[in-house]
């Protein structure tokens, strides 16, 4: 039998039964006493009362689930698209508490009891739970690192430091820890307000009446009652399949249905919007192009144009070309994302439209703060523990690095913690770990970082070398080199020589390095979120300037390198930039492949996008696919390029063009094929001599007649159509002129020859005068002699 409500009476002591312990007797205000007594006469009414209570429970749960779903959705949005991403755990261990709904399946009784509290109680219990789990969360992280430590105490190598990888099946405490974070966020609370009201409103309308009438018949506690209640639920939900379900399960089912419906509605809405767009979008005329009310209009037009371009045949306006649509899109993209047209065009050449949008969006979002644990001074797990205890929320970056940590939020400035000052870590973008990993430095090697300031990658190299061998850290910028000195001191690097030399001249100073990192100066088009000024201040001249410097630096770096046959460990060069422009990346490496005896080898990085082997008019070496590109929209890291080269010998191969010129000099009659591709790639101009030679050959051909070409047989001029006749006449005229030119030239030669002869004659004349003078003198001498 169910417990009866006691109106105004003192509580009766109960026995030690489970239910008696769990729940006190229900009590009601006295003024309701009479009504309730009347209304609690039939068992049917009591059943209905139970249903009402269950409904209440379900509503409360529903509300919780909605809250969690909204918070989760917000988090996912803010975390950006990281599905493919390497830094996946930017929003770590945050799960909507939806799975909690399954709990009652395993432990029915508990589930019912746990969620049968009133709304307020539920909130209170949650708050308590959160306070507990807030502590638990930090503790659990510590434990995680502790476990790693005990497992890997003998592990000193950062490449083997496989510690912090958090299992996918996150612990409960982690989930709850996140709930805590969610609750702390004030704005979420305000977002939820509306939702709560809605739910409460629903409650009122659904069960308000029954609640008033029957809420005192809460818990029967015997089996007969349970059976009845099932029946009652059947009545209520009208679904015989649901009869065995707990209210929580029903609530879950209901929520799922609601979510599906919302999803379907959203899809339908989008479809409708698209269809409308198809019908409505008209290419703007004249001033309409500039006349946009706001960014939303621009955005809508961009979407429309992309849609048209995606199915151009069907959706275009008949008299409009693809170029026109692209130009309109270019304008809108520049306006919407604040780029200059030059850079936007460059980006449009690199990415297909859909990917371009992803890239642009990702470039609007700042990348997560990441740091590298300095393995010379600490282990990543120890550092993580220390920082966690200071209120830093962090995680390993990903499985691909053993030293990187991503920071979600911090209560302390990361550049001023005792750990930072003691050199236990350095703040470094995730992407800047990649070139060093590709370089794979070894202990006791001689390594050069040609452009090292401020020393992030160089210090990473030194750490992997474990302070053995010699690391030359160079930079041409005197001021920036100071940062290298500072960082090296802080990080405890003692195997390094810091130099301040123009990298282009380094090979004249020092050679014979086992490995070289050339992290070249570049336009910075991969780090737009860090430096948005790049969006507007770059032009072709900047790119050309960078490319020329990069070409010179890469050749110089190769010249500094030991070749594979001389260096025990290989003679490797890693070329990297934080630009995504192929001109600064693949094209520079391709240039090096043509001008030095090097080959591309795999970077060893098993993620990222393959480099371009073809790009627009550039036909690059196929092995350029071995290079790697990294983008903010695919890896959630700065845009980056990494290529690894191995030097095979010190030979300097001639470029094809140089070979051709030499051949032409040796054999002027030889073939003179044009290689358009190379003429674009190579900077060196063709010597004038060869150009004149070619011109002369052409002239001779015209004069003598090109035997290789069939002459058209002409019977008479009358037989030719008008246009051709004129052409033939022109050719004849030109031919005559050429003859004249050649004749004149010959005459000029003759004139010159005659001039030369005249000079000779004059010279002879002078000599004759001299002879005559001498003769006169001789006569005088003879005369004097005779006199004597
Ligand atoms: C991309 S930054 C290098 C970043 C560095 N590798 C790091 O990880 O901290 C490029 C560097 O190249 C340097 N640089 C520019 N021209 C140079 C040259 N001709 N020779 C050597 N270094 C140069 C710049 O001063 C700049 O510090």
Short mmCIF file of N, CA and C and ligand atoms in Angstrom, two decimals, residues 449-458 474-477 480 501-504 517 519-521 549 553 578, ligand 1:
data_model
loop_
_atom_site.label_atom_id
_atom_site.label_comp_id
_atom_site.label_asym_id
_atom_site.label_seq_id
_atom_site.Cartn_x
_atom_site.Cartn_y
_atom_site.Cartn_z
N UNK A 449 70.45 25.84 -38.05
CA UNK A 449 69.14 26.45 -38.26
C UNK A 449 69.44 27.82 -38.87
N UNK A 450 69.22 27.92 -40.17
CA UNK A 450 69.71 29.08 -40.91
C UNK A 450 68.96 30.37 -40.59
N UNK A 451 67.67 30.27 -40.32
CA UNK A 451 66.86 31.46 -39.97
C UNK A 451 66.16 31.13 -38.66
N UNK A 452 66.82 31.34 -37.55
CA UNK A 452 66.36 30.69 -36.31
C UNK A 452 65.57 31.58 -35.35
N UNK A 453 65.64 32.90 -35.52
CA UNK A 453 65.03 33.77 -34.51
C UNK A 453 63.50 33.68 -34.53
N UNK A 454 62.83 33.64 -33.39
CA UNK A 454 63.33 33.80 -32.01
C UNK A 454 63.81 32.51 -31.35
N UNK A 455 63.92 31.44 -32.08
CA UNK A 455 64.56 30.26 -31.52
C UNK A 455 63.64 29.13 -31.10
N UNK A 456 62.37 29.19 -31.46
CA UNK A 456 61.43 28.13 -31.08
C UNK A 456 61.85 26.78 -31.64
N UNK A 457 62.08 26.76 -32.93
CA UNK A 457 62.43 25.47 -33.57
C UNK A 457 63.85 25.07 -33.22
N UNK A 458 64.74 26.07 -33.16
CA UNK A 458 66.14 25.75 -32.84
C UNK A 458 66.24 25.11 -31.46
N UNK A 474 71.38 30.55 -36.50
CA UNK A 474 71.73 31.80 -37.21
C UNK A 474 70.49 32.63 -37.49
N UNK A 475 70.65 33.91 -37.59
CA UNK A 475 69.60 34.78 -38.12
C UNK A 475 70.25 36.07 -38.60
N UNK A 476 69.71 36.61 -39.67
CA UNK A 476 70.30 37.83 -40.22
C UNK A 476 69.91 39.06 -39.42
N UNK A 477 68.87 38.94 -38.64
CA UNK A 477 68.37 40.10 -37.90
C UNK A 477 68.99 40.17 -36.50
N UNK A 480 66.47 40.39 -33.54
CA UNK A 480 65.75 39.12 -33.28
C UNK A 480 66.67 38.06 -32.68
N UNK A 501 74.46 36.13 -39.40
CA UNK A 501 75.03 36.22 -40.75
C UNK A 501 73.87 36.14 -41.76
N UNK A 502 74.05 36.78 -42.91
CA UNK A 502 73.06 36.62 -43.96
C UNK A 502 73.15 35.17 -44.46
N UNK A 503 72.08 34.46 -44.37
CA UNK A 503 72.06 33.04 -44.73
C UNK A 503 72.57 32.79 -46.15
N UNK A 504 72.40 33.76 -47.02
CA UNK A 504 72.81 33.57 -48.41
C UNK A 504 74.32 33.45 -48.53
N UNK A 517 68.00 23.18 -41.06
CA UNK A 517 66.60 23.63 -41.12
C UNK A 517 66.59 25.01 -41.74
N UNK A 519 63.84 27.50 -42.17
CA UNK A 519 62.47 27.97 -41.92
C UNK A 519 62.44 29.39 -42.47
N UNK A 520 62.16 29.46 -43.75
CA UNK A 520 62.46 30.68 -44.51
C UNK A 520 61.52 31.85 -44.20
N UNK A 521 62.04 33.05 -44.33
CA UNK A 521 61.15 34.22 -44.23
C UNK A 521 60.14 34.16 -45.37
N UNK A 549 64.49 35.70 -52.36
CA UNK A 549 65.28 35.45 -51.16
C UNK A 549 65.26 33.95 -50.81
N UNK A 553 68.36 31.47 -50.51
CA UNK A 553 68.64 30.81 -49.23
C UNK A 553 68.68 29.29 -49.37
N UNK A 578 55.67 29.51 -43.28
CA UNK A 578 54.30 29.63 -42.77
C UNK A 578 53.45 30.35 -43.81
C1 LIG B 1 60.04 32.45 -40.12
S1 LIG B 1 61.17 33.30 -39.22
C2 LIG B 1 62.05 32.04 -38.42
C3 LIG B 1 61.37 31.52 -37.19
C4 LIG B 1 62.23 30.56 -36.43
N1 LIG B 1 62.64 29.45 -37.24
C5 LIG B 1 61.53 30.03 -35.21
O1 LIG B 1 61.04 28.95 -35.21
O2 LIG B 1 61.51 30.73 -34.21
C6 LIG B 1 62.27 33.79 -40.46
C7 LIG B 1 63.55 34.43 -39.96
O3 LIG B 1 64.41 34.60 -41.06
C8 LIG B 1 65.23 35.69 -40.78
N2 LIG B 1 65.88 36.10 -42.04
C9 LIG B 1 65.40 36.89 -43.02
N3 LIG B 1 66.29 37.00 -44.01
C10 LIG B 1 67.36 36.26 -43.67
C11 LIG B 1 68.60 35.98 -44.30
N4 LIG B 1 68.94 36.50 -45.47
N5 LIG B 1 69.46 35.18 -43.66
C12 LIG B 1 69.15 34.66 -42.46
N6 LIG B 1 67.99 34.89 -41.82
C13 LIG B 1 67.10 35.68 -42.42
C14 LIG B 1 64.29 36.69 -40.16
O4 LIG B 1 64.99 37.59 -39.37
C15 LIG B 1 63.38 35.79 -39.35
O5 LIG B 1 63.78 35.75 -38.03
#
